[in-house]
Amino acid sequence: MKEITLPSPAKLNWLLHVGATRPDGYHSLNTVYQTLDIADEITVKLLNTDTDECILAGFPSDIDPQTNLVRRAWQACRKAFPGQVPSVFISARKRLPRGGGLGGGSSNAGIVIRALVDLCNLGDINDPALLAKLQTIAARIGSDVPFFISGGVAQGTGRGEIITPMKSEKQFWLVLLLPDASVSTAAAYRMLDQHPRPDVTEIDWQKKVIQLQGALSDGNANLLASLIHNDFDMFAAQYDWFHKSVSRLKEANCLRAFLCGSGSTVAGLFKEEASARKAAQTTGGILTSTT
Ligand code: C5P
């Protein structure tokens, strides 16, 4: 039986501006996503059965298998590519924390779509028409699922689902601290709505993205540190776990400490591998780098 095993990476957001609430209830986003080298591992195996089956293994027991995002990814692909996607067995080796803002569930769903493209010969992933179709499927599963189809660095607009790839040749080193707090994404957005936020014009946003692209292309960690912005930092600032994590990372000489997505993971950006490695030891955090 055909099968494939792929890493399902974590992500962080170098920039994350949350705009107004849209008529569909989502918020407009201006963000820059980045995949990291820490990852779950997802294996997808095609099954030769007459029945419609998506058998799951290795996922946390409190996730309802019927609503698991990987099952929804399989169902969406079956619908979009009729007769081409058979029953599957999907197993996970989970390493990414939940409720941490690292996008684990969305990443798993995006990677299952990738895996099905390969296993079921759905087309060439480099074909822009296919990529657009896959991103439309992915967007129905979650706002950040389309990003995980290609990963790397990319702008996200709309509600985060409209992806524009950016260049990412240089590697940056980070330490992730996982406070003992789980953040509900929906609750974090509701909380943000209670605070006025600066309006970011399209021109300001594009300027920031261009500066960020310069810092990423030059491997300039100092400049990158000065540009990082996450509106959810404002939400997290009311919690002790955020301040404690930021202090620990600063004491370990990070250039900048910031929230991953809507939290609760706090990332520290370091100048180079050696200082990040040392900081991971002193803080007990996870050493990681950009992909
Ligand atoms: O799209 P996803 O299912 O990942 O979003 C989870 C929740 O986060 C949504 O139900 C919504 O409450 C909030 N959200 C939002 N605006 C976005 C993305 C997510 O309000 N752009």
PDB file of C-alpha atoms and ligand atoms in Angstrom:
ATOM      1  CA  MET A   1       0.000   0.000   0.000  1.00  0.00           C
ATOM      2  CA  LYS A   2       1.290   3.470  -0.818  1.00  0.00           C
ATOM      3  CA  GLU A   3       2.277   5.602   2.134  1.00  0.00           C
ATOM      4  CA  ILE A   4       4.272   8.716   2.890  1.00  0.00           C
ATOM      5  CA  THR A   5       5.659  10.273   6.091  1.00  0.00           C
ATOM      6  CA  LEU A   6       6.143  14.049   6.228  1.00  0.00           C
ATOM      7  CA  PRO A   7       7.199  16.533   8.914  1.00  0.00           C
ATOM      8  CA  SER A   8       4.335  18.772  10.001  1.00  0.00           C
ATOM      9  CA  PRO A   9       6.110  21.931  11.163  1.00  0.00           C
ATOM     10  CA  ALA A  10       5.262  24.540  13.769  1.00  0.00           C
ATOM     11  CA  LYS A  11       4.906  28.183  12.727  1.00  0.00           C
ATOM     12  CA  LEU A  12       5.296  31.580  14.282  1.00  0.00           C
ATOM     13  CA  ASN A  13       4.292  35.032  13.059  1.00  0.00           C
ATOM     14  CA  TRP A  14       7.010  37.664  12.574  1.00  0.00           C
ATOM     15  CA  LEU A  15       4.256  40.243  12.077  1.00  0.00           C
ATOM     16  CA  LEU A  16       0.656  39.913  13.210  1.00  0.00           C
ATOM     17  CA  HIS A  17      -1.735  42.827  12.937  1.00  0.00           C
ATOM     18  CA  VAL A  18      -5.367  42.100  13.737  1.00  0.00           C
ATOM     19  CA  GLY A  19      -7.786  44.408  11.931  1.00  0.00           C
ATOM     20  CA  ALA A  20     -11.515  44.927  12.109  1.00  0.00           C
ATOM     21  CA  THR A  21     -14.151  42.217  12.492  1.00  0.00           C
ATOM     22  CA  ARG A  22     -15.519  41.231   9.094  1.00  0.00           C
ATOM     23  CA  PRO A  23     -19.151  40.472   8.235  1.00  0.00           C
ATOM     24  CA  ASP A  24     -18.352  36.715   8.458  1.00  0.00           C
ATOM     25  CA  GLY A  25     -17.210  37.152  12.087  1.00  0.00           C
ATOM     26  CA  TYR A  26     -13.495  36.680  11.336  1.00  0.00           C
ATOM     27  CA  HIS A  27     -10.939  39.463  11.730  1.00  0.00           C
ATOM     28  CA  SER A  28      -8.943  40.950   8.871  1.00  0.00           C
ATOM     29  CA  LEU A  29      -5.321  39.945   9.298  1.00  0.00           C
ATOM     30  CA  ASN A  30      -2.017  41.250   8.071  1.00  0.00           C
ATOM     31  CA  THR A  31       0.582  38.706   9.000  1.00  0.00           C
ATOM     32  CA  VAL A  32       3.903  37.147   8.027  1.00  0.00           C
ATOM     33  CA  TYR A  33       4.103  33.440   8.795  1.00  0.00           C
ATOM     34  CA  GLN A  34       7.317  31.435   9.262  1.00  0.00           C
ATOM     35  CA  THR A  35       7.713  27.653   9.592  1.00  0.00           C
ATOM     36  CA  LEU A  36      10.137  26.242  12.182  1.00  0.00           C
ATOM     37  CA  ASP A  37      12.175  23.050  12.296  1.00  0.00           C
ATOM     38  CA  ILE A  38      10.244  21.535  15.207  1.00  0.00           C
ATOM     39  CA  ALA A  39       7.508  19.369  13.827  1.00  0.00           C
ATOM     40  CA  ASP A  40       4.989  16.594  14.346  1.00  0.00           C
ATOM     41  CA  GLU A  41       5.389  13.649  11.999  1.00  0.00           C
ATOM     42  CA  ILE A  42       2.390  12.618   9.900  1.00  0.00           C
ATOM     43  CA  THR A  43       2.109   9.322   8.002  1.00  0.00           C
ATOM     44  CA  VAL A  44      -0.669   8.895   5.450  1.00  0.00           C
ATOM     45  CA  LYS A  45      -1.323   5.426   4.038  1.00  0.00           C
ATOM     46  CA  LEU A  46      -3.817   4.675   1.247  1.00  0.00           C
ATOM     47  CA  LEU A  47      -6.234   1.828   2.070  1.00  0.00           C
ATOM     48  CA  ASN A  48      -7.819  -0.588  -0.336  1.00  0.00           C
ATOM     49  CA  THR A  49     -11.366  -0.758   1.057  1.00  0.00           C
ATOM     50  CA  ASP A  50     -14.820  -0.353  -0.455  1.00  0.00           C
ATOM     51  CA  THR A  51     -16.015   1.666   2.518  1.00  0.00           C
ATOM     52  CA  ASP A  52     -15.268   5.347   3.237  1.00  0.00           C
ATOM     53  CA  GLU A  53     -12.751   5.246   6.043  1.00  0.00           C
ATOM     54  CA  CYS A  54     -10.296   7.668   7.603  1.00  0.00           C
ATOM     55  CA  ILE A  55      -8.664   5.792  10.462  1.00  0.00           C
ATOM     56  CA  LEU A  56      -6.637   7.919  12.868  1.00  0.00           C
ATOM     57  CA  ALA A  57      -3.893   6.949  15.327  1.00  0.00           C
ATOM     58  CA  GLY A  58      -1.553   8.878  17.593  1.00  0.00           C
ATOM     59  CA  PHE A  59      -3.720  11.980  18.063  1.00  0.00           C
ATOM     60  CA  PRO A  60      -4.579  13.196  21.584  1.00  0.00           C
ATOM     61  CA  SER A  61      -7.573  11.237  22.890  1.00  0.00           C
ATOM     62  CA  ASP A  62      -9.598  14.352  23.708  1.00  0.00           C
ATOM     63  CA  ILE A  63      -9.706  15.438  20.041  1.00  0.00           C
ATOM     64  CA  ASP A  64     -12.935  14.055  18.567  1.00  0.00           C
ATOM     65  CA  PRO A  65     -11.784  11.911  15.592  1.00  0.00           C
ATOM     66  CA  GLN A  66     -14.915  12.994  13.681  1.00  0.00           C
ATOM     67  CA  THR A  67     -13.936  16.671  13.789  1.00  0.00           C
ATOM     68  CA  ASN A  68     -10.136  16.258  13.761  1.00  0.00           C
ATOM     69  CA  LEU A  69      -8.766  18.717  11.173  1.00  0.00           C
ATOM     70  CA  VAL A  70      -6.860  15.934   9.375  1.00  0.00           C
ATOM     71  CA  ARG A  71     -10.119  14.065   8.767  1.00  0.00           C
ATOM     72  CA  ARG A  72     -11.671  17.272   7.459  1.00  0.00           C
ATOM     73  CA  ALA A  73      -8.672  17.720   5.143  1.00  0.00           C
ATOM     74  CA  TRP A  74      -9.167  14.189   3.754  1.00  0.00           C
ATOM     75  CA  GLN A  75     -12.923  14.740   3.340  1.00  0.00           C
ATOM     76  CA  ALA A  76     -12.364  18.082   1.569  1.00  0.00           C
ATOM     77  CA  CYS A  77      -9.846  16.491  -0.839  1.00  0.00           C
ATOM     78  CA  ARG A  78     -12.229  13.604  -1.615  1.00  0.00           C
ATOM     79  CA  LYS A  79     -14.924  16.114  -2.484  1.00  0.00           C
ATOM     80  CA  ALA A  80     -12.639  18.319  -4.587  1.00  0.00           C
ATOM     81  CA  PHE A  81     -11.035  15.374  -6.469  1.00  0.00           C
ATOM     82  CA  PRO A  82     -13.932  12.919  -6.948  1.00  0.00           C
ATOM     83  CA  GLY A  83     -12.926   9.269  -7.347  1.00  0.00           C
ATOM     84  CA  GLN A  84      -9.217  10.022  -6.818  1.00  0.00           C
ATOM     85  CA  VAL A  85      -8.831   9.907  -3.022  1.00  0.00           C
ATOM     86  CA  PRO A  86      -9.417   6.510  -1.384  1.00  0.00           C
ATOM     87  CA  SER A  87      -9.793   5.569   2.286  1.00  0.00           C
ATOM     88  CA  VAL A  88      -6.746   6.331   4.419  1.00  0.00           C
ATOM     89  CA  PHE A  89      -4.926   5.524   7.641  1.00  0.00           C
ATOM     90  CA  ILE A  90      -3.349   8.640   9.163  1.00  0.00           C
ATOM     91  CA  SER A  91      -0.970   8.346  12.098  1.00  0.00           C
ATOM     92  CA  ALA A  92       0.744  11.129  14.027  1.00  0.00           C
ATOM     93  CA  ARG A  93       3.800  11.429  16.227  1.00  0.00           C
ATOM     94  CA  LYS A  94       2.831  14.563  18.096  1.00  0.00           C
ATOM     95  CA  ARG A  95       5.635  16.793  19.364  1.00  0.00           C
ATOM     96  CA  LEU A  96       4.061  20.247  19.109  1.00  0.00           C
ATOM     97  CA  PRO A  97       2.216  21.499  22.185  1.00  0.00           C
ATOM     98  CA  ARG A  98      -1.503  22.254  21.886  1.00  0.00           C
ATOM     99  CA  GLY A  99      -2.981  25.643  22.643  1.00  0.00           C
ATOM    100  CA  GLY A 100       0.488  27.064  22.103  1.00  0.00           C
ATOM    101  CA  GLY A 101      -0.141  29.229  19.034  1.00  0.00           C
ATOM    102  CA  LEU A 102       2.288  27.119  16.977  1.00  0.00           C
ATOM    103  CA  GLY A 103      -0.421  25.966  14.562  1.00  0.00           C
ATOM    104  CA  GLY A 104      -0.066  22.202  15.193  1.00  0.00           C
ATOM    105  CA  GLY A 105      -3.590  21.145  14.137  1.00  0.00           C
ATOM    106  CA  SER A 106      -3.596  23.425  11.086  1.00  0.00           C
ATOM    107  CA  SER A 107      -0.150  22.175  10.108  1.00  0.00           C
ATOM    108  CA  ASN A 108      -1.303  18.530  10.338  1.00  0.00           C
ATOM    109  CA  ALA A 109      -4.278  19.328   8.060  1.00  0.00           C
ATOM    110  CA  GLY A 110      -2.113  21.163   5.491  1.00  0.00           C
ATOM    111  CA  ILE A 111       0.411  18.316   5.451  1.00  0.00           C
ATOM    112  CA  VAL A 112      -2.331  15.715   4.891  1.00  0.00           C
ATOM    113  CA  ILE A 113      -3.432  17.699   1.813  1.00  0.00           C
ATOM    114  CA  ARG A 114       0.215  17.723   0.608  1.00  0.00           C
ATOM    115  CA  ALA A 115       0.523  13.994   1.241  1.00  0.00           C
ATOM    116  CA  LEU A 116      -2.678  13.226  -0.702  1.00  0.00           C
ATOM    117  CA  VAL A 117      -1.412  15.239  -3.696  1.00  0.00           C
ATOM    118  CA  ASP A 118       1.667  12.967  -3.842  1.00  0.00           C
ATOM    119  CA  LEU A 119      -0.007   9.660  -2.991  1.00  0.00           C
ATOM    120  CA  CYS A 120      -3.053  10.102  -5.254  1.00  0.00           C
ATOM    121  CA  ASN A 121      -1.205  11.851  -8.124  1.00  0.00           C
ATOM    122  CA  LEU A 122      -3.496  14.869  -7.926  1.00  0.00           C
ATOM    123  CA  GLY A 123      -1.058  17.025  -9.937  1.00  0.00           C
ATOM    124  CA  ASP A 124       2.151  19.040  -9.689  1.00  0.00           C
ATOM    125  CA  ILE A 125       2.317  21.087  -6.482  1.00  0.00           C
ATOM    126  CA  ASN A 126       4.298  23.744  -8.423  1.00  0.00           C
ATOM    127  CA  ASP A 127       1.359  24.264 -10.787  1.00  0.00           C
ATOM    128  CA  PRO A 128      -0.182  27.605  -9.685  1.00  0.00           C
ATOM    129  CA  ALA A 129      -3.709  26.427 -10.613  1.00  0.00           C
ATOM    130  CA  LEU A 130      -3.396  23.319  -8.424  1.00  0.00           C
ATOM    131  CA  LEU A 131      -1.841  25.302  -5.561  1.00  0.00           C
ATOM    132  CA  ALA A 132      -4.721  27.805  -5.699  1.00  0.00           C
ATOM    133  CA  LYS A 133      -7.251  24.941  -5.624  1.00  0.00           C
ATOM    134  CA  LEU A 134      -5.500  23.324  -2.637  1.00  0.00           C
ATOM    135  CA  GLN A 135      -5.386  26.648  -0.781  1.00  0.00           C
ATOM    136  CA  THR A 136      -9.123  27.116  -1.321  1.00  0.00           C
ATOM    137  CA  ILE A 137      -9.752  23.631   0.105  1.00  0.00           C
ATOM    138  CA  ALA A 138      -7.397  24.352   3.018  1.00  0.00           C
ATOM    139  CA  ALA A 139      -9.047  27.696   3.836  1.00  0.00           C
ATOM    140  CA  ARG A 140     -12.325  25.900   4.537  1.00  0.00           C
ATOM    141  CA  ILE A 141     -10.564  23.952   7.292  1.00  0.00           C
ATOM    142  CA  GLY A 142      -8.894  26.909   9.032  1.00  0.00           C
ATOM    143  CA  SER A 143      -7.477  30.372   8.322  1.00  0.00           C
ATOM    144  CA  ASP A 144      -3.806  29.340   8.601  1.00  0.00           C
ATOM    145  CA  VAL A 145      -4.097  25.911   6.915  1.00  0.00           C
ATOM    146  CA  PRO A 146      -3.317  27.299   3.376  1.00  0.00           C
ATOM    147  CA  PHE A 147       0.061  28.574   4.636  1.00  0.00           C
ATOM    148  CA  PHE A 148       1.139  25.057   5.619  1.00  0.00           C
ATOM    149  CA  ILE A 149       0.682  23.719   2.073  1.00  0.00           C
ATOM    150  CA  SER A 150       3.954  25.450   1.098  1.00  0.00           C
ATOM    151  CA  GLY A 151       5.425  26.671   4.431  1.00  0.00           C
ATOM    152  CA  GLY A 152       8.624  28.759   4.501  1.00  0.00           C
ATOM    153  CA  VAL A 153       7.929  32.485   4.902  1.00  0.00           C
ATOM    154  CA  ALA A 154       4.769  34.037   3.501  1.00  0.00           C
ATOM    155  CA  GLN A 155       2.443  36.981   3.930  1.00  0.00           C
ATOM    156  CA  GLY A 156      -1.084  36.169   4.983  1.00  0.00           C
ATOM    157  CA  THR A 157      -3.940  38.575   4.293  1.00  0.00           C
ATOM    158  CA  GLY A 158      -7.734  38.331   4.182  1.00  0.00           C
ATOM    159  CA  ARG A 159      -8.460  36.340   7.339  1.00  0.00           C
ATOM    160  CA  GLY A 160      -4.938  34.867   7.054  1.00  0.00           C
ATOM    161  CA  GLU A 161      -5.790  32.452   4.235  1.00  0.00           C
ATOM    162  CA  ILE A 162      -4.549  34.510   1.257  1.00  0.00           C
ATOM    163  CA  ILE A 163      -0.898  33.521   0.933  1.00  0.00           C
ATOM    164  CA  THR A 164       1.895  35.412  -0.841  1.00  0.00           C
ATOM    165  CA  PRO A 165       5.260  33.599  -0.622  1.00  0.00           C
ATOM    166  CA  MET A 166       8.377  35.488   0.522  1.00  0.00           C
ATOM    167  CA  LYS A 167      12.083  34.584   0.274  1.00  0.00           C
ATOM    168  CA  SER A 168      13.782  32.732   3.126  1.00  0.00           C
ATOM    169  CA  GLU A 169      17.376  31.703   2.449  1.00  0.00           C
ATOM    170  CA  LYS A 170      18.870  32.597   5.837  1.00  0.00           C
ATOM    171  CA  GLN A 171      18.421  30.687   9.088  1.00  0.00           C
ATOM    172  CA  PHE A 172      17.410  32.327  12.370  1.00  0.00           C
ATOM    173  CA  TRP A 173      17.702  30.776  15.825  1.00  0.00           C
ATOM    174  CA  LEU A 174      15.024  30.810  18.489  1.00  0.00           C
ATOM    175  CA  VAL A 175      14.165  29.376  21.885  1.00  0.00           C
ATOM    176  CA  LEU A 176      10.542  28.562  22.651  1.00  0.00           C
ATOM    177  CA  LEU A 177       9.149  28.625  26.180  1.00  0.00           C
ATOM    178  CA  LEU A 178       5.886  26.820  26.777  1.00  0.00           C
ATOM    179  CA  PRO A 179       4.123  28.373  29.773  1.00  0.00           C
ATOM    180  CA  ASP A 180       1.640  26.182  31.588  1.00  0.00           C
ATOM    181  CA  ALA A 181      -1.314  27.999  30.005  1.00  0.00           C
ATOM    182  CA  SER A 182      -3.523  27.059  27.091  1.00  0.00           C
ATOM    183  CA  VAL A 183      -5.009  29.912  25.060  1.00  0.00           C
ATOM    184  CA  SER A 184      -8.237  29.578  23.081  1.00  0.00           C
ATOM    185  CA  THR A 185      -7.704  31.388  19.787  1.00  0.00           C
ATOM    186  CA  ALA A 186     -11.327  32.545  19.604  1.00  0.00           C
ATOM    187  CA  ALA A 187     -11.151  33.884  23.196  1.00  0.00           C
ATOM    188  CA  ALA A 188      -7.916  35.755  22.427  1.00  0.00           C
ATOM    189  CA  TYR A 189      -9.564  37.471  19.441  1.00  0.00           C
ATOM    190  CA  ARG A 190     -12.596  38.401  21.582  1.00  0.00           C
ATOM    191  CA  MET A 191     -10.278  39.865  24.220  1.00  0.00           C
ATOM    192  CA  LEU A 192      -8.415  41.930  21.595  1.00  0.00           C
ATOM    193  CA  ASP A 193     -11.731  43.399  20.457  1.00  0.00           C
ATOM    194  CA  GLN A 194     -12.079  45.056  23.835  1.00  0.00           C
ATOM    195  CA  HIS A 195      -8.903  47.110  23.249  1.00  0.00           C
ATOM    196  CA  PRO A 196      -8.454  49.844  20.651  1.00  0.00           C
ATOM    197  CA  ARG A 197      -5.733  48.945  18.177  1.00  0.00           C
ATOM    198  CA  PRO A 198      -3.805  51.258  15.862  1.00  0.00           C
ATOM    199  CA  ASP A 199      -5.171  51.202  12.331  1.00  0.00           C
ATOM    200  CA  VAL A 200      -2.548  49.889   9.923  1.00  0.00           C
ATOM    201  CA  THR A 201      -2.906  51.301   6.414  1.00  0.00           C
ATOM    202  CA  GLU A 202      -2.087  49.136   3.409  1.00  0.00           C
ATOM    203  CA  ILE A 203       0.939  51.373   2.665  1.00  0.00           C
ATOM    204  CA  ASP A 204       2.325  51.125   6.240  1.00  0.00           C
ATOM    205  CA  TRP A 205       1.842  47.383   6.105  1.00  0.00           C
ATOM    206  CA  GLN A 206       3.635  46.955   2.778  1.00  0.00           C
ATOM    207  CA  LYS A 207       6.536  49.117   4.040  1.00  0.00           C
ATOM    208  CA  LYS A 208       6.881  46.869   7.078  1.00  0.00           C
ATOM    209  CA  VAL A 209       6.786  43.718   4.976  1.00  0.00           C
ATOM    210  CA  ILE A 210       9.481  45.095   2.636  1.00  0.00           C
ATOM    211  CA  GLN A 211      11.703  45.976   5.635  1.00  0.00           C
ATOM    212  CA  LEU A 212      11.102  42.536   7.092  1.00  0.00           C
ATOM    213  CA  GLN A 213      11.951  40.873   3.786  1.00  0.00           C
ATOM    214  CA  GLY A 214      15.230  42.858   3.799  1.00  0.00           C
ATOM    215  CA  ALA A 215      16.099  41.659   7.324  1.00  0.00           C
ATOM    216  CA  LEU A 216      15.276  38.039   6.421  1.00  0.00           C
ATOM    217  CA  SER A 217      17.245  38.139   3.147  1.00  0.00           C
ATOM    218  CA  ASP A 218      20.295  39.747   4.824  1.00  0.00           C
ATOM    219  CA  GLY A 219      20.189  37.374   7.801  1.00  0.00           C
ATOM    220  CA  ASN A 220      20.066  40.533   9.972  1.00  0.00           C
ATOM    221  CA  ALA A 221      18.739  39.252  13.311  1.00  0.00           C
ATOM    222  CA  ASN A 222      19.076  42.677  15.001  1.00  0.00           C
ATOM    223  CA  LEU A 223      16.918  44.390  12.389  1.00  0.00           C
ATOM    224  CA  LEU A 224      14.455  41.491  12.406  1.00  0.00           C
ATOM    225  CA  ALA A 225      14.169  41.790  16.211  1.00  0.00           C
ATOM    226  CA  SER A 226      13.300  45.480  15.904  1.00  0.00           C
ATOM    227  CA  LEU A 227      10.547  44.794  13.344  1.00  0.00           C
ATOM    228  CA  ILE A 228       8.720  41.909  15.069  1.00  0.00           C
ATOM    229  CA  HIS A 229       5.199  42.889  16.029  1.00  0.00           C
ATOM    230  CA  ASN A 230       2.303  40.831  17.401  1.00  0.00           C
ATOM    231  CA  ASP A 231      -0.970  42.505  18.418  1.00  0.00           C
ATOM    232  CA  PHE A 232      -1.638  39.539  20.723  1.00  0.00           C
ATOM    233  CA  ASP A 233       1.293  40.660  22.928  1.00  0.00           C
ATOM    234  CA  MET A 234      -1.196  43.268  24.199  1.00  0.00           C
ATOM    235  CA  PHE A 235      -3.609  40.486  25.172  1.00  0.00           C
ATOM    236  CA  ALA A 236      -0.887  38.383  26.789  1.00  0.00           C
ATOM    237  CA  ALA A 237       0.483  41.352  28.778  1.00  0.00           C
ATOM    238  CA  GLN A 238      -2.274  40.831  31.358  1.00  0.00           C
ATOM    239  CA  TYR A 239      -0.884  37.412  32.308  1.00  0.00           C
ATOM    240  CA  ASP A 240       1.966  36.562  34.651  1.00  0.00           C
ATOM    241  CA  TRP A 241       3.107  33.657  32.480  1.00  0.00           C
ATOM    242  CA  PHE A 242       3.865  36.065  29.629  1.00  0.00           C
ATOM    243  CA  HIS A 243       5.976  38.455  31.738  1.00  0.00           C
ATOM    244  CA  LYS A 244       7.861  35.597  33.398  1.00  0.00           C
ATOM    245  CA  SER A 245       8.665  33.972  30.042  1.00  0.00           C
ATOM    246  CA  VAL A 246       9.769  37.274  28.486  1.00  0.00           C
ATOM    247  CA  SER A 247      12.026  37.959  31.514  1.00  0.00           C
ATOM    248  CA  ARG A 248      13.610  34.500  31.339  1.00  0.00           C
ATOM    249  CA  LEU A 249      14.389  34.929  27.652  1.00  0.00           C
ATOM    250  CA  LYS A 250      15.760  38.447  28.172  1.00  0.00           C
ATOM    251  CA  GLU A 251      17.981  37.251  31.019  1.00  0.00           C
ATOM    252  CA  ALA A 252      19.280  34.651  28.553  1.00  0.00           C
ATOM    253  CA  ASN A 253      20.214  37.518  26.169  1.00  0.00           C
ATOM    254  CA  CYS A 254      17.586  37.195  23.474  1.00  0.00           C
ATOM    255  CA  LEU A 255      17.303  40.071  20.999  1.00  0.00           C
ATOM    256  CA  ARG A 256      13.511  40.059  21.287  1.00  0.00           C
ATOM    257  CA  ALA A 257      10.852  37.986  23.071  1.00  0.00           C
ATOM    258  CA  PHE A 258       7.354  37.746  21.580  1.00  0.00           C
ATOM    259  CA  LEU A 259       4.205  35.663  21.546  1.00  0.00           C
ATOM    260  CA  CYS A 260       3.707  32.919  18.928  1.00  0.00           C
ATOM    261  CA  GLY A 261       0.342  33.534  17.232  1.00  0.00           C
ATOM    262  CA  SER A 262      -2.235  34.023  19.973  1.00  0.00           C
ATOM    263  CA  GLY A 263      -0.026  32.207  22.509  1.00  0.00           C
ATOM    264  CA  SER A 264       0.775  30.823  24.927  1.00  0.00           C
ATOM    265  CA  THR A 265       4.218  29.914  23.502  1.00  0.00           C
ATOM    266  CA  VAL A 266       6.735  32.738  23.946  1.00  0.00           C
ATOM    267  CA  ALA A 267       9.618  32.840  21.440  1.00  0.00           C
ATOM    268  CA  GLY A 268      13.012  34.424  21.955  1.00  0.00           C
ATOM    269  CA  LEU A 269      15.006  35.414  18.867  1.00  0.00           C
ATOM    270  CA  PHE A 270      18.793  35.069  19.244  1.00  0.00           C
ATOM    271  CA  LYS A 271      21.725  36.473  17.322  1.00  0.00           C
ATOM    272  CA  GLU A 272      23.184  33.112  16.411  1.00  0.00           C
ATOM    273  CA  GLU A 273      23.024  29.382  17.080  1.00  0.00           C
ATOM    274  CA  ALA A 274      25.548  29.342  19.961  1.00  0.00           C
ATOM    275  CA  SER A 275      23.696  31.928  22.060  1.00  0.00           C
ATOM    276  CA  ALA A 276      20.339  30.250  21.382  1.00  0.00           C
ATOM    277  CA  ARG A 277      21.763  26.833  22.324  1.00  0.00           C
ATOM    278  CA  LYS A 278      23.099  28.236  25.601  1.00  0.00           C
ATOM    279  CA  ALA A 279      19.783  29.970  26.335  1.00  0.00           C
ATOM    280  CA  ALA A 280      17.846  26.753  25.692  1.00  0.00           C
ATOM    281  CA  GLN A 281      19.990  25.088  28.367  1.00  0.00           C
ATOM    282  CA  THR A 282      19.606  27.835  30.961  1.00  0.00           C
ATOM    283  CA  THR A 283      15.858  28.382  30.381  1.00  0.00           C
ATOM    284  CA  GLY A 284      14.879  24.742  29.696  1.00  0.00           C
ATOM    285  CA  GLY A 285      13.234  25.957  26.464  1.00  0.00           C
ATOM    286  CA  ILE A 286      13.118  24.300  23.047  1.00  0.00           C
ATOM    287  CA  LEU A 287      15.909  25.203  20.622  1.00  0.00           C
ATOM    288  CA  THR A 288      14.631  25.678  17.091  1.00  0.00           C
ATOM    289  CA  SER A 289      15.429  27.470  13.857  1.00  0.00           C
ATOM    290  CA  THR A 290      13.602  28.742  10.804  1.00  0.00           C
ATOM    291  CA  THR A 291      13.228  26.405   7.821  1.00  0.00           C
TER     292      THR A 291
HETATM  293  O1  C5P B   1      -9.830  29.868  11.123  1.00  0.00           O
HETATM  294  P1  C5P B   1      -9.706  29.155  12.418  1.00  0.00           P
HETATM  295  O2  C5P B   1     -10.724  28.062  12.572  1.00  0.00           O
HETATM  296  O3  C5P B   1      -8.339  28.690  12.729  1.00  0.00           O
HETATM  297  O4  C5P B   1     -10.036  30.246  13.545  1.00  0.00           O
HETATM  298  C1  C5P B   1     -10.306  29.914  14.892  1.00  0.00           C
HETATM  299  C2  C5P B   1     -11.046  31.065  15.533  1.00  0.00           C
HETATM  300  O5  C5P B   1     -10.196  32.201  15.628  1.00  0.00           O
HETATM  301  C3  C5P B   1     -12.260  31.540  14.717  1.00  0.00           C
HETATM  302  O6  C5P B   1     -13.418  30.839  15.072  1.00  0.00           O
HETATM  303  C4  C5P B   1     -12.354  33.006  15.130  1.00  0.00           C
HETATM  304  O7  C5P B   1     -13.002  33.125  16.381  1.00  0.00           O
HETATM  305  C5  C5P B   1     -10.917  33.404  15.335  1.00  0.00           C
HETATM  306  N1  C5P B   1     -10.326  34.042  14.139  1.00  0.00           N
HETATM  307  C6  C5P B   1     -10.711  35.344  13.821  1.00  0.00           C
HETATM  308  N2  C5P B   1     -10.153  35.949  12.725  1.00  0.00           N
HETATM  309  C7  C5P B   1      -9.226  35.319  11.958  1.00  0.00           C
HETATM  310  C8  C5P B   1      -8.820  34.005  12.284  1.00  0.00           C
HETATM  311  C9  C5P B   1      -9.395  33.400  13.381  1.00  0.00           C
HETATM  312  O8  C5P B   1     -11.534  35.952  14.508  1.00  0.00           O
HETATM  313  N3  C5P B   1      -8.697  35.962  10.915  1.00  0.00           N
END
